[in-house]
Each structure stands twice: as C-alpha cells, then as structure tokens.
Short mmCIF file of C-alpha atoms and ligand atoms in Angstrom, two decimals:
data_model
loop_
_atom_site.label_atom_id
_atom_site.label_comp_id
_atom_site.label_asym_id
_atom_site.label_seq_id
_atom_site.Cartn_x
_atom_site.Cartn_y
_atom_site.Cartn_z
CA UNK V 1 0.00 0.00 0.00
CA UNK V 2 1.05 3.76 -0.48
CA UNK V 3 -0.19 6.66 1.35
CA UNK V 4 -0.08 8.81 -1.10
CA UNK V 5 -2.94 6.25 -2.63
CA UNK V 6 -4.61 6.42 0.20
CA UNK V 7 -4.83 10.20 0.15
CA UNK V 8 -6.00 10.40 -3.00
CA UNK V 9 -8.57 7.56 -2.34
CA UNK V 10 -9.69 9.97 0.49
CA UNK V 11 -9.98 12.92 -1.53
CA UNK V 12 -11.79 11.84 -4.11
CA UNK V 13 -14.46 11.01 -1.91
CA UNK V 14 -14.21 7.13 -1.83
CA UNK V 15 -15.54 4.59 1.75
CA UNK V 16 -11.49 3.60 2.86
CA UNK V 17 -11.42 -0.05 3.47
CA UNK V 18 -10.81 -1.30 7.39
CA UNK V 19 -6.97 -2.55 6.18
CA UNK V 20 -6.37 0.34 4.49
CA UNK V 21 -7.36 2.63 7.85
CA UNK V 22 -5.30 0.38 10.04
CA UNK V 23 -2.20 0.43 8.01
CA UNK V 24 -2.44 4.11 7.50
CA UNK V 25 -2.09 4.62 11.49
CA UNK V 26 0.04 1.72 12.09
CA UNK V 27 2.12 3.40 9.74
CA UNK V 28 1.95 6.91 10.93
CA UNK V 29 2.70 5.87 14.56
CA UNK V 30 5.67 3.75 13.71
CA UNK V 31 7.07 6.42 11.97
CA UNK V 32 6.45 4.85 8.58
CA UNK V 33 3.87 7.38 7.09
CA UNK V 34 5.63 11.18 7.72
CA UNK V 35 3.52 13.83 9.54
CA UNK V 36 2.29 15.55 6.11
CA UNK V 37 1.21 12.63 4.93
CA UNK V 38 -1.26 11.99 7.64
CA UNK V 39 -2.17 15.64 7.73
CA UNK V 40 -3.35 15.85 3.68
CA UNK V 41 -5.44 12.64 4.63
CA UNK V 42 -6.81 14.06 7.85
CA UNK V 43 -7.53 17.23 5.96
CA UNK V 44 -9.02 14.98 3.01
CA UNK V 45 -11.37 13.34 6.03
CA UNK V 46 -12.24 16.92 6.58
CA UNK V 47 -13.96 17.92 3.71
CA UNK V 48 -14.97 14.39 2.51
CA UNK V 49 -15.97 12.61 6.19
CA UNK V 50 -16.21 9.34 6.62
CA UNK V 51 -18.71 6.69 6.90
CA UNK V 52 -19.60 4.65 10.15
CA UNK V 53 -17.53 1.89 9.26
CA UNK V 54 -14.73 3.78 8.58
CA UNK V 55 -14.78 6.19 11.74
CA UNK V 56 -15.46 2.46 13.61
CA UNK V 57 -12.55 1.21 11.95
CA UNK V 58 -10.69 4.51 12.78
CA UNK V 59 -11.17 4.04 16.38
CA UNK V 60 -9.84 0.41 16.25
CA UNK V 61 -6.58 1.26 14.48
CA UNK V 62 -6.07 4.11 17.41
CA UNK V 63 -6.79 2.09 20.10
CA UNK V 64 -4.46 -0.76 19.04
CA UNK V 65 -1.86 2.18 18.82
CA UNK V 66 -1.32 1.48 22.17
CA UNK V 67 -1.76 -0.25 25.74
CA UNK V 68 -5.74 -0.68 27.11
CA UNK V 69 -6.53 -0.60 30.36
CA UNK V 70 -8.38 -3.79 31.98
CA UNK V 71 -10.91 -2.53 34.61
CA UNK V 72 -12.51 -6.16 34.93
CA UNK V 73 -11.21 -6.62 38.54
CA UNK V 74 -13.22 -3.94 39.90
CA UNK V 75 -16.36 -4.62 41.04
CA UNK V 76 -19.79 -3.65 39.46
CA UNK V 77 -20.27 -1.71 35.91
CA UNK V 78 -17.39 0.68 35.09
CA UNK V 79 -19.11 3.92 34.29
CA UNK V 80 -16.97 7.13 32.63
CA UNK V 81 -18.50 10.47 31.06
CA UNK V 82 -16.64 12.55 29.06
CA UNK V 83 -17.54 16.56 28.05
CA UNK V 84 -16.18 17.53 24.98
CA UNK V 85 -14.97 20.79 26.24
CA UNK V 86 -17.06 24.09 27.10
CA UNK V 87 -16.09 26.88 29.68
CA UNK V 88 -16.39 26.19 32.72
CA UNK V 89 -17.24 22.95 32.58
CA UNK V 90 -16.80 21.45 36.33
CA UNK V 91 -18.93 18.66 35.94
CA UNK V 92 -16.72 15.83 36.81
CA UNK V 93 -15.67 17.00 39.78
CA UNK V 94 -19.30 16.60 40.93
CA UNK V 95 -20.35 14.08 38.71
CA UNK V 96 -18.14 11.44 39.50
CA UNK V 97 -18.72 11.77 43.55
CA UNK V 98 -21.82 11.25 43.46
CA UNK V 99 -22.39 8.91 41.04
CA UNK V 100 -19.75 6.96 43.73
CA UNK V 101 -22.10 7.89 46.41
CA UNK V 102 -25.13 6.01 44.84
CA UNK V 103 -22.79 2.94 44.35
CA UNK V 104 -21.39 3.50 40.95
CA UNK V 105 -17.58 3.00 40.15
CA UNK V 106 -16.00 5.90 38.51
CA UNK V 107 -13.04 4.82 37.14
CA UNK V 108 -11.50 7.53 35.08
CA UNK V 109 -8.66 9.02 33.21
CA UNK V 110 -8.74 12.57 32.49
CA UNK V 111 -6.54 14.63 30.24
CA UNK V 112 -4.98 17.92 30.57
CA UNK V 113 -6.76 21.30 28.63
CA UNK V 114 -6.45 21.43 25.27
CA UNK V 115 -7.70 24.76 24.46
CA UNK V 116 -8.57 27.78 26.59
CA UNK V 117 -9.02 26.28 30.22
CA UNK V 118 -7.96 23.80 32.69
CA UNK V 119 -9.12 20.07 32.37
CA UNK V 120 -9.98 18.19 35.35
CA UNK V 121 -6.52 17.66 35.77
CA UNK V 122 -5.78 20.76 36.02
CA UNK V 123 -8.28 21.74 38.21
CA UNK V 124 -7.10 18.81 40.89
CA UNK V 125 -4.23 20.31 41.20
CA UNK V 126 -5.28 23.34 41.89
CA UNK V 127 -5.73 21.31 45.55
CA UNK V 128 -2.41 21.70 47.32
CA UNK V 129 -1.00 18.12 47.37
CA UNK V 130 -2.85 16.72 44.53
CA UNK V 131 -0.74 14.01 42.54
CA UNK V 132 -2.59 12.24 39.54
CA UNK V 133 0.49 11.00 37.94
CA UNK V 134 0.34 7.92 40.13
CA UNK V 135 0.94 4.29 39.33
CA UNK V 136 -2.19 2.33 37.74
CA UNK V 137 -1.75 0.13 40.60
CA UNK V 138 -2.32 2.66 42.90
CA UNK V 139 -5.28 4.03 41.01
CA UNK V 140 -7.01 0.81 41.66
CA UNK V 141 -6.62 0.35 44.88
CA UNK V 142 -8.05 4.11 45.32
CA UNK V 143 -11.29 2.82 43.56
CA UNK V 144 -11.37 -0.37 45.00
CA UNK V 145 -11.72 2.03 48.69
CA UNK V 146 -13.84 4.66 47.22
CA UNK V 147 -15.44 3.89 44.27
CA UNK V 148 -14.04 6.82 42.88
CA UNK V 149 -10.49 7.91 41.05
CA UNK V 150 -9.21 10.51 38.62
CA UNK V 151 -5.94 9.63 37.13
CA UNK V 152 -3.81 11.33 34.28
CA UNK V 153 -3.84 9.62 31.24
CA UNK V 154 -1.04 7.66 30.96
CA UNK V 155 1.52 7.84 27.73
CA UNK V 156 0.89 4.45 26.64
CA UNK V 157 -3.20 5.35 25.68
CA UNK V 158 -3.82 5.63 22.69
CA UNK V 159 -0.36 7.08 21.04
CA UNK V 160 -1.85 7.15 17.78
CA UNK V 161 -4.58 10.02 18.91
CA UNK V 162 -1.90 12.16 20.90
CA UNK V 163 -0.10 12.55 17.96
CA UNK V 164 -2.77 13.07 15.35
CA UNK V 165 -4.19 15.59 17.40
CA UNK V 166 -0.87 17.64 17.58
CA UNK V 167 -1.02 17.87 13.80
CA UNK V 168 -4.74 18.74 13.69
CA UNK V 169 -3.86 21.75 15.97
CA UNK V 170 -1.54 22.97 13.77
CA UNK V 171 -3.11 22.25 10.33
CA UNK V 172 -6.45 22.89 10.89
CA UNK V 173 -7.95 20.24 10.62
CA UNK V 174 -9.63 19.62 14.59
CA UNK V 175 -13.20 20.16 13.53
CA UNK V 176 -13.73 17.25 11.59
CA UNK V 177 -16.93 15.31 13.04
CA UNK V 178 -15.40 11.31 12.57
CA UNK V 179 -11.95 12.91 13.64
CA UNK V 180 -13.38 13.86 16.81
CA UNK V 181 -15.65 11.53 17.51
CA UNK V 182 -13.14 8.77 17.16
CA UNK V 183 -10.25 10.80 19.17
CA UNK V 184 -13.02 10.61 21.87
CA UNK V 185 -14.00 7.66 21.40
CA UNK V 186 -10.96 5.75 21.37
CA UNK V 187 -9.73 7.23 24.76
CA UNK V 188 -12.88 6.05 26.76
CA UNK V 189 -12.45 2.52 25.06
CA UNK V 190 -8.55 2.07 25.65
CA UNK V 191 -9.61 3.25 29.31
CA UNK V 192 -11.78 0.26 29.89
CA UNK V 193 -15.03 1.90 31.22
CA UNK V 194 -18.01 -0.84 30.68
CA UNK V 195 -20.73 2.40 29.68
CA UNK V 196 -20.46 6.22 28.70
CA UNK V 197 -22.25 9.41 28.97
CA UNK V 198 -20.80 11.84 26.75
CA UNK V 199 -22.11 15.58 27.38
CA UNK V 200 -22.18 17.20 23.49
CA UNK V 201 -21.39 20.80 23.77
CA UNK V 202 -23.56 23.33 21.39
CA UNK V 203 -22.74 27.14 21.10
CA UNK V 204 -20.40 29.55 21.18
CA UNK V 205 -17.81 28.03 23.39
CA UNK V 206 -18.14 24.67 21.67
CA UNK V 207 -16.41 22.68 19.08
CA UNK V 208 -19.89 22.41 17.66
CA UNK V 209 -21.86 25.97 16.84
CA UNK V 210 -24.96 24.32 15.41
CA UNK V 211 -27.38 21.67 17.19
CA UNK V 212 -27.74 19.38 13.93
CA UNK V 213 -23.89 19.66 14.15
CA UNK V 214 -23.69 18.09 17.51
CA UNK V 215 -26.46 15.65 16.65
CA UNK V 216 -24.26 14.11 14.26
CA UNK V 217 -21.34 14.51 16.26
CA UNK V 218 -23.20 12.73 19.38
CA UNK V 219 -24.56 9.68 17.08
CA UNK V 220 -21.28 9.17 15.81
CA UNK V 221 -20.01 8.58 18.85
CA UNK V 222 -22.81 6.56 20.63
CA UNK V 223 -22.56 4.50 16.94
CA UNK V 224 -18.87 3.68 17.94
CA UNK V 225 -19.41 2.80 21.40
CA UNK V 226 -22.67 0.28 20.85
CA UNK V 227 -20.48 -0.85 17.95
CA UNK V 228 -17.68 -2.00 20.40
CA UNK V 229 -19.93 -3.06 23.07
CA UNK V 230 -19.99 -0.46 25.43
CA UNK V 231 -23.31 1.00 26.40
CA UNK V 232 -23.60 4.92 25.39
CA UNK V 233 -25.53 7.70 25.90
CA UNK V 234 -24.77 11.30 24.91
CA UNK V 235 -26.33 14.19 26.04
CA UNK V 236 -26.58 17.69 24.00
CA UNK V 237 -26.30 20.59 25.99
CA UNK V 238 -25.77 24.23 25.62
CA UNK V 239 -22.21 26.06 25.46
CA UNK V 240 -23.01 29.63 24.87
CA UNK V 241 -22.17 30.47 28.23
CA UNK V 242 -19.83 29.76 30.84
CA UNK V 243 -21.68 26.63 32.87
CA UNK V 244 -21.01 27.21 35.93
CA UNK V 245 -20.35 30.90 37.10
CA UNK V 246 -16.67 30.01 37.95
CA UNK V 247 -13.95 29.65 35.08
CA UNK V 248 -9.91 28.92 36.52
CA UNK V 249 -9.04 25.96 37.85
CA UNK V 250 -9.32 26.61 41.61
CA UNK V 251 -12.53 28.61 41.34
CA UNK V 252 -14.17 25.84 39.93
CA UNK V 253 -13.24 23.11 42.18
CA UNK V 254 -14.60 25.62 44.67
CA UNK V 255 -17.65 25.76 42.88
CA UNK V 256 -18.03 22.19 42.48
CA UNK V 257 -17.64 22.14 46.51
CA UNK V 258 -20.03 24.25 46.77
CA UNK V 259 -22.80 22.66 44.51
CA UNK V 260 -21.82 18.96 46.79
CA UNK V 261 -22.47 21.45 49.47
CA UNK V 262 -25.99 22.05 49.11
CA UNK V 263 -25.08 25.60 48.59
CA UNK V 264 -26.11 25.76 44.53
CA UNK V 265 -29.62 25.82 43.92
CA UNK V 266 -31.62 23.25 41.46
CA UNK V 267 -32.04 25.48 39.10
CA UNK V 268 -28.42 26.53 38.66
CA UNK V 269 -26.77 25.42 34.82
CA UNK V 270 -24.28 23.35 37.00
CA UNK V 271 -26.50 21.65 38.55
CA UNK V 272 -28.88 20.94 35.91
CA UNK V 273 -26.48 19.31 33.81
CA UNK V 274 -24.23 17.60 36.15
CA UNK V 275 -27.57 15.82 37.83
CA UNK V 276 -28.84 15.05 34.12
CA UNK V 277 -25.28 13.26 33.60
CA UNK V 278 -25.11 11.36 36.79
CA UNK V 279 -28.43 10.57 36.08
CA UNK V 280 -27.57 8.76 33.17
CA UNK V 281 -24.33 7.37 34.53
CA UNK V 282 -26.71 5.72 37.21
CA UNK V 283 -29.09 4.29 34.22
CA UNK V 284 -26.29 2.62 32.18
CA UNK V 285 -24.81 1.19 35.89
CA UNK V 286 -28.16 -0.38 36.28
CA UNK V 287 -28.24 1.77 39.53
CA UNK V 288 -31.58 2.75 39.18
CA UNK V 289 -34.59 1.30 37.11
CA UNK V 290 -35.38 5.17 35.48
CA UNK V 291 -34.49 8.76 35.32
CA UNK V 292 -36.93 9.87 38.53
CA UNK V 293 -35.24 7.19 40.83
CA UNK V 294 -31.81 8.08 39.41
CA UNK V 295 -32.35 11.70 40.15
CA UNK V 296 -33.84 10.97 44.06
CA UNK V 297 -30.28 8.68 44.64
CA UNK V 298 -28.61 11.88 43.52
CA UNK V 299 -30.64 13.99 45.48
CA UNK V 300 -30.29 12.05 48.91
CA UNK V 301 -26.43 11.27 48.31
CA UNK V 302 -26.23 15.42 47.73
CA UNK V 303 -28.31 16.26 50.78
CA UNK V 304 -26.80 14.13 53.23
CA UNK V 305 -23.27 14.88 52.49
CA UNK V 306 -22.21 11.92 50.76
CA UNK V 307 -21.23 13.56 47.72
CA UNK V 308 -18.92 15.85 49.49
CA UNK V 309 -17.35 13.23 51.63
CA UNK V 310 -16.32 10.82 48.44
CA UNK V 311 -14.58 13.84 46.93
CA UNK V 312 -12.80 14.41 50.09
CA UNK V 313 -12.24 10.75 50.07
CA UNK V 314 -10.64 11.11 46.32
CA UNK V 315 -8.46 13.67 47.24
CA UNK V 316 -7.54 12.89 50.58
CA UNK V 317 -6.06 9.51 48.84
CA UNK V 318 -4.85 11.39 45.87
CA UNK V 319 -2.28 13.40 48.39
CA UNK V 320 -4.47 16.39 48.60
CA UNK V 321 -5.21 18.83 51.49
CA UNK V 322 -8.46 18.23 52.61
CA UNK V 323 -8.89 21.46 54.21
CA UNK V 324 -10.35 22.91 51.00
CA UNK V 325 -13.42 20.95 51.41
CA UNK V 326 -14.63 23.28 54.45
CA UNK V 327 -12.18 26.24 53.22
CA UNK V 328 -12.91 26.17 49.44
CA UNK V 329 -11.43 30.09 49.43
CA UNK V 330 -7.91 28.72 50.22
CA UNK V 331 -8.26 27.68 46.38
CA UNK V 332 -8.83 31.40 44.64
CA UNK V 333 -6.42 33.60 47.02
CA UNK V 334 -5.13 36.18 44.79
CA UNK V 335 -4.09 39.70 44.62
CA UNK V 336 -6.30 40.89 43.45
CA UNK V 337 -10.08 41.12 42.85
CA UNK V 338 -11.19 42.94 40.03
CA UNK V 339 -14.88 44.17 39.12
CA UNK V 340 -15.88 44.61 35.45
CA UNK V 341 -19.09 46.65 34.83
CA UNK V 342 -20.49 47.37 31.34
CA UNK V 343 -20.99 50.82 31.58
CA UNK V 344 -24.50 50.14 29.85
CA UNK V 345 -27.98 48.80 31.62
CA UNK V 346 -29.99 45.91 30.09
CA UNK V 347 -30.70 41.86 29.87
CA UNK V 348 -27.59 39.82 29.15
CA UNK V 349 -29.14 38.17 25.24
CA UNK V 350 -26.24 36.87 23.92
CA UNK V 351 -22.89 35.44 25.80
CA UNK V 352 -19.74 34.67 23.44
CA UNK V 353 -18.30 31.90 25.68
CA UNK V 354 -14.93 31.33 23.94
CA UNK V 355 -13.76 34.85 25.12
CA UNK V 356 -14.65 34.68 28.55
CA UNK V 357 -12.76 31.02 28.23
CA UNK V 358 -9.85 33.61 26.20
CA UNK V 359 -10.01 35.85 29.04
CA UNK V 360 -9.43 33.58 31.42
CA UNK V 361 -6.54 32.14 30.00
CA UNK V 362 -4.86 35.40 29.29
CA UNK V 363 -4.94 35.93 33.13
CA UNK V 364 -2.77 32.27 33.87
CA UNK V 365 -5.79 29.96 33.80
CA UNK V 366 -5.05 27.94 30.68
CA UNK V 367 -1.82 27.18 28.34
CA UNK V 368 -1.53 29.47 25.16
CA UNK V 369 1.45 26.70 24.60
CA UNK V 370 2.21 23.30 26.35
CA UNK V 371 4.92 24.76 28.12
CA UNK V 372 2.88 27.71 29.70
CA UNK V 373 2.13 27.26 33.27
CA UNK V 374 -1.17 27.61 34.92
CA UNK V 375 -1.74 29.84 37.99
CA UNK V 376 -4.36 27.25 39.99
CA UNK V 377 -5.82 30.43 41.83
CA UNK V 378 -6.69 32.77 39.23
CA UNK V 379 -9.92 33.28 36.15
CA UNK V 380 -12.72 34.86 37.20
CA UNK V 381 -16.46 34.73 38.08
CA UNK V 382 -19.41 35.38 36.14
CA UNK V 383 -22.37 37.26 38.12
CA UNK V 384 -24.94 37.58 35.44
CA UNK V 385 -26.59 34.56 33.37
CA UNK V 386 -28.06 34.83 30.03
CA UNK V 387 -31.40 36.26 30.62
CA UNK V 388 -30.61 38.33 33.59
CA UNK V 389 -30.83 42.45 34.30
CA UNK V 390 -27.30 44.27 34.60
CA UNK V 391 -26.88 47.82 35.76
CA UNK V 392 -25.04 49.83 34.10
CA UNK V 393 -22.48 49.93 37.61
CA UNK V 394 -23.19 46.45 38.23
CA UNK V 395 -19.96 44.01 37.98
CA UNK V 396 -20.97 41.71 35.48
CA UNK V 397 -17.95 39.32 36.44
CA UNK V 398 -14.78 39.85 38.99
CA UNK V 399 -11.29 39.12 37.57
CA UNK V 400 -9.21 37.03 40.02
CA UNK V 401 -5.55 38.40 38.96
CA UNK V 402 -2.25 37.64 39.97
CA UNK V 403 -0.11 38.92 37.27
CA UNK V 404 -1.65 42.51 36.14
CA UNK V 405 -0.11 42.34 32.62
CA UNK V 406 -3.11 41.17 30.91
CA UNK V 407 -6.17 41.92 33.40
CA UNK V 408 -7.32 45.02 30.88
CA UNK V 409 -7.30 42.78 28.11
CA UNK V 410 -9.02 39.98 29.52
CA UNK V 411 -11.79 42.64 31.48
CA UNK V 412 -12.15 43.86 27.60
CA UNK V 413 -12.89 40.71 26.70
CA UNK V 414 -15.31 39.76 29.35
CA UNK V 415 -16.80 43.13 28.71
CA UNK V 416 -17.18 42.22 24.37
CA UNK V 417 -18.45 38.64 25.26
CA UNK V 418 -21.61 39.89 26.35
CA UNK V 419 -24.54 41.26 24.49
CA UNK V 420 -27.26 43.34 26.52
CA UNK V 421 -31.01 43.97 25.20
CA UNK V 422 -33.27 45.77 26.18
CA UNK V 423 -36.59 43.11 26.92
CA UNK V 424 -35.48 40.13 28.31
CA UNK V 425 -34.90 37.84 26.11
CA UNK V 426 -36.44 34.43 25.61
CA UNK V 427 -35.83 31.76 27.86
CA UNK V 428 -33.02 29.36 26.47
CA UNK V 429 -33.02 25.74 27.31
CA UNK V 430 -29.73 24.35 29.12
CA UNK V 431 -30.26 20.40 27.72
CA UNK V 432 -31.50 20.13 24.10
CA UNK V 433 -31.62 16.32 23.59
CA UNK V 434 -30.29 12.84 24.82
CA UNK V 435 -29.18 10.23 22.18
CA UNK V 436 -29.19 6.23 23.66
N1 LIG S 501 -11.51 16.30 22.40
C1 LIG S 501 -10.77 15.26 22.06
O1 LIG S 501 -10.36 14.47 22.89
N2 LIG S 501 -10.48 15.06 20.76
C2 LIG S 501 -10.91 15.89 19.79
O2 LIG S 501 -10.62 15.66 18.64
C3 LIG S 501 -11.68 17.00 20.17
C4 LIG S 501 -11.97 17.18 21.49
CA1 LIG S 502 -13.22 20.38 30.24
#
C-alpha cells in the first residue's frame, strides 16, 4: 500500500477499506507514514468525512496504537463520562462523587486542557497536594476504597490520537466530526469503562456551533461505542455560556464544593447538567430502574453529604489537602479582585463563551502553549446569566488576577463577550436532547 494512494482515495471522496485505515495509522505511529502525509489525509477526512464503518474502523486502528486498560477486577459496571470541552465545565468533579455515592464506580482518566481552560486535571491540582500522575496500581486500589479515582492519562493510551491531534492543531484540521468523535472515542475505550455518557457541547464556546452539528457529532459517537460493546448515551447541551459561574481551575473546584455542598440551587446550569449526567451514569450502571429514581439517589447522596465526603475521600487519597473541602477560598487567594461593569444597563441576550474562556486564560488559567504554566488560583467569576438584568455599575464578572499584565485585556474581553437587550430575552433551554 502507499499513502499517497490512500490520500487520493480519500480525496476523491471514496468509503477507505478497514486494512487500508489500520495500516495508515500503524504506519503513521511507527514512523512509517511522515507527519504531512497523515495531515493531507486528515484534511481529506475533513472535507470528505467518513462513513460509520470507517470512523469504527478509525477508532480500532487508534486504540491498538497502544496499551488498554483492563478494569474487569473492579467490582460492578465501570461507568466514565466525558464533556467535549465548554467553559467552565466542572462537571466531573461533581459528577463522578456522586455517582460513587449512589454505588457507581467511577473509574477515570482525564486529560490535561487542550484549548482555553484547565481540564480536570488541572483543576485537581489546583488542591495543594494533589498528585494524579500515580501508578495504575495505585489508582485501583483508590477505587477499589472509594469507588471513585481521577488519574492522568497515561503515555501508553492511545499514542496514535496524541499525535494526530498535535497535527490537527496545527493544520487545521480539529473540527472534523469522525476525527473527533473517534479521538473521543478511542480514549474512553482504551480506558476500559463498561458504559459512557458523553455531554455534546452546542454554542459559542463549543467545538460544535450548530445543534444538527452536535447531533451528528453525538450519534457518531454513541454508533462507535454500541459498535464495540460499550453501552452509550450522549447528552446535547448548551455552550453559549460559561456553565457554571466560575472559570480557573481553583474557582471551579470551589464551585463544584459548593454545589456537593448544598449551597447551589436546582435550578443553577451546573447543577442541571451535572444531575442530568449522573443521572444517566446511574441508568447505564443499572443503579436505578429510570431517570426519577436516578435523580432521588442523587438527590439524597447530595443532601446528606455523601457527595462531598467521596470527593474528600478522592483527594484525601490522591495526596491532597483536605482542608479545601470546608475552606474552598484557600483555592482562589489572589491579589487581586477585580470588578468589570459594562458601563450600559440591560438583559444579558447573547454570551460569546470562547472569550470569557480567552479571558481567562490570558490571566494564567489555561496554556496558550504546552509549556505555559497555569496559575491554579486565578480566572474569574461570572455574576450575570443569560437572561438576567445588569446595571449599568453592576460588575458583570470579577477578575481574580495575579499577574496585572493582561487583566485590561481579559476585562475587555469579558466586557465584548456579552450582548445586553433591552426586553429580556427568551428563555433558552440548558439540555436540548439525549441520544441512547
Ligand atoms: N476532544 C478530544 O479528545 N479530541 C478531539 O478531537 C476533540 C476534542
Ligand atoms: Ca473540560
């Protein structure tokens, strides 16, 4: 076989064969295929797709890239989720305690931020303490006591999608629906979990700006985990503002205490979303026999505490300081607290959710390169929600800061990400659909 074939196979809008797929990766990750190779064929899959066999037969090729990881001694059904990245996204930090709290076993690796902000990584160690580079060994034994672990992802997982990713960053070619979905996809496989909820991200601060977009996006990926046995269920919910009110790594493990505190009400974004997921992570565990009993576990483990105390659990065996659980403010000390009003009156209409993410990360809470390093304490907090009144004096966020050198810029940005009207505008749904 020659790439270059294979390329031109790809272009011309031909269904790849599964031998072809697999040699094309085995190939790229042994060095055999060169780096613009792969990229003209991943740009090729960009404007040409591929079919469900072939995305199916994508994930297979990445996921024999590398090692898998064999959670069969655990007990019960292995349950993961995955987000595919919005602003302020703290789900998993609530998510996966509770879901331990009902009985579930979370068993998950987590990767570092790829764009604007911190992953969950990041954000546990924003905990003083924290270590999640830790042996797999000792990962088990951490969910084998508390039914719940976060680990980094180790080298070994799925080579094949590390380094196809670093070209897509750098040619363009990221937003490609079966690129994504099996980059995803082969990740939660290689990491053993039994069943997945995925949470689909629509909007502005989302890979995907339309909701037919992340319909197809969502079905490709439930496709490719029914088609390799693992039960699936994504969720499609809305990314054109900042989830919770908290973006920066510490600020949203803070929030995330505070939600397992009881201290976030029902209604809140967060909390809608993270309950819908655990929901669902309960359902595919067989945990509970529908939604309404799923959601009362959830409820009761949140009420009583026993959300809280698995975190605390988590971390405590993770190396972190558990103080933060009653302290959560240790997290966010900074300098510096900065207000930023509009100047203007009105309802909040429109959010652009990338630039508060941008704004964010210009004040240390995300990498502009791999090598930058994040400042755990510092983002900022929204104060208004789409749909809400803002005075024209009113902070509509506070900058957490640091470093001063870019708090103007990123206060300018928080200030252009917002839209104001003068009715309030329609109500917008936070959950749009769930695909099984
Ligand atoms: N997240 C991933 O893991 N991979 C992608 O391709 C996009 C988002
Ligand atoms: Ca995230």
């Amino acid at each position: 076989m020659r790439a270059v074939d294979l390329i031109l196979k790809k272009k011309s809008g031909e269904a790849m064969t599964q031998p072809e797929i697999a040699w094309l990766v085995d190939g790229f990750v042994k060095g055999a295929v060169p780096d613009y190779q792969m990229a003209a064929w991943m740009m090729a899959v960009c404007f040409q797709g591929m079919n469900q066999a072939e995305t199916a037969a994508l994930t297979d090729a990445m996921i024999r890239s590398g090692d898998t990881v064999d959670l069969s001694a655990l007990p019960g059904v292995k349950v993961d989720k995955h987000s595919t990245g919005g602003v302020g996204d703290t789900t998993t930090l609530v998510v996966a305690p509770l879901v331990a709290a009902c009985g579930g076993t979370v068993a998950k690796m987590s990767g570092r931020g790829l764009g604007h902000t911190g992953g969950t990584l990041d954000k546990l160690e924003s905990i003083p303490g924290v270590n999640i580079e830790i042996p797999i060994r000792r990962f088990f034994e951490i969910v084998h006591k508390t039914g719940l672990c976060v680990m980094g992802q180790t080298e070994t997982l799925v080579p094949a999608d590390r380094r196809m990713y670093a070209l897509r960053d750098v040619t363009g070619t990221v937003s490609s629906i079966p690129l994504i979905a099996s980059s995803v996809m082969s990740k939660k496989i290689a990491a053993g979990a039994d069943a997945i909820v995925l949470d689909v991200k629509v909007g502005t601060g989302a890979f995907m700006q339309t909701i037919e977009e992340a319909r197809t996006l969502a079905r490709a990926m439930v496709d490719i985990g029914t088609h390799m046995g693992r039960r699936t269920v994504a969720i499609i919910t809305d990314m054109n503002q900042p989830l919770g009110m908290a973006v920066g790594n510490g600020l949203e493990v803070r929030e995330a205490i505070e939600l397992l505190s009881g201290k976030i009400p029902e209604s809140d974004p967060l909390y809608e979303v993270s309950m819908l997921l655990a929901a669902h992570m309960l359902l595919l565990a067989g945990l509970a026999a529908d939604e309404a009993e799923a959601r009362e576990k959830l409820r009761r483990a949140l009420q009583s505490g026993a959300g809280l105390e698995k975190l605390s659990m988590m971390l405590l065996a993770l190396g972190g300081d558990v103080a933060c659980i009653h302290a959560p403010d240790m997290l966010c000390a900074v300098r510096e607290k900065l207000p930023v009003t509009l100047g203007r009156a009105g309802y909040v209409s429109a959010m652009r959710a990338e630039r508060i993410g941008v704004a964010a990360q210009l004040l240390g809470a995300g990498r502009a390169t791999k090598a930058d390093r994040i400042d755990p304490a510092v983002g900022l907090v929204m104060h208004k929600r789409h749909g809400m009144h803002v005075a024209a004096d009113e902070p509509i966020a506070t900058l957490y800061v640091n470093d001063p050198s870019h708090a103007a810029e990123a206060a300018e940005l928080v200030r252009r990400s917002v839209t104001l009207s003068e009715q309030a505008p329609a109500h917008a749904p936070m959950v749009y659909d769930v695909i099984a």
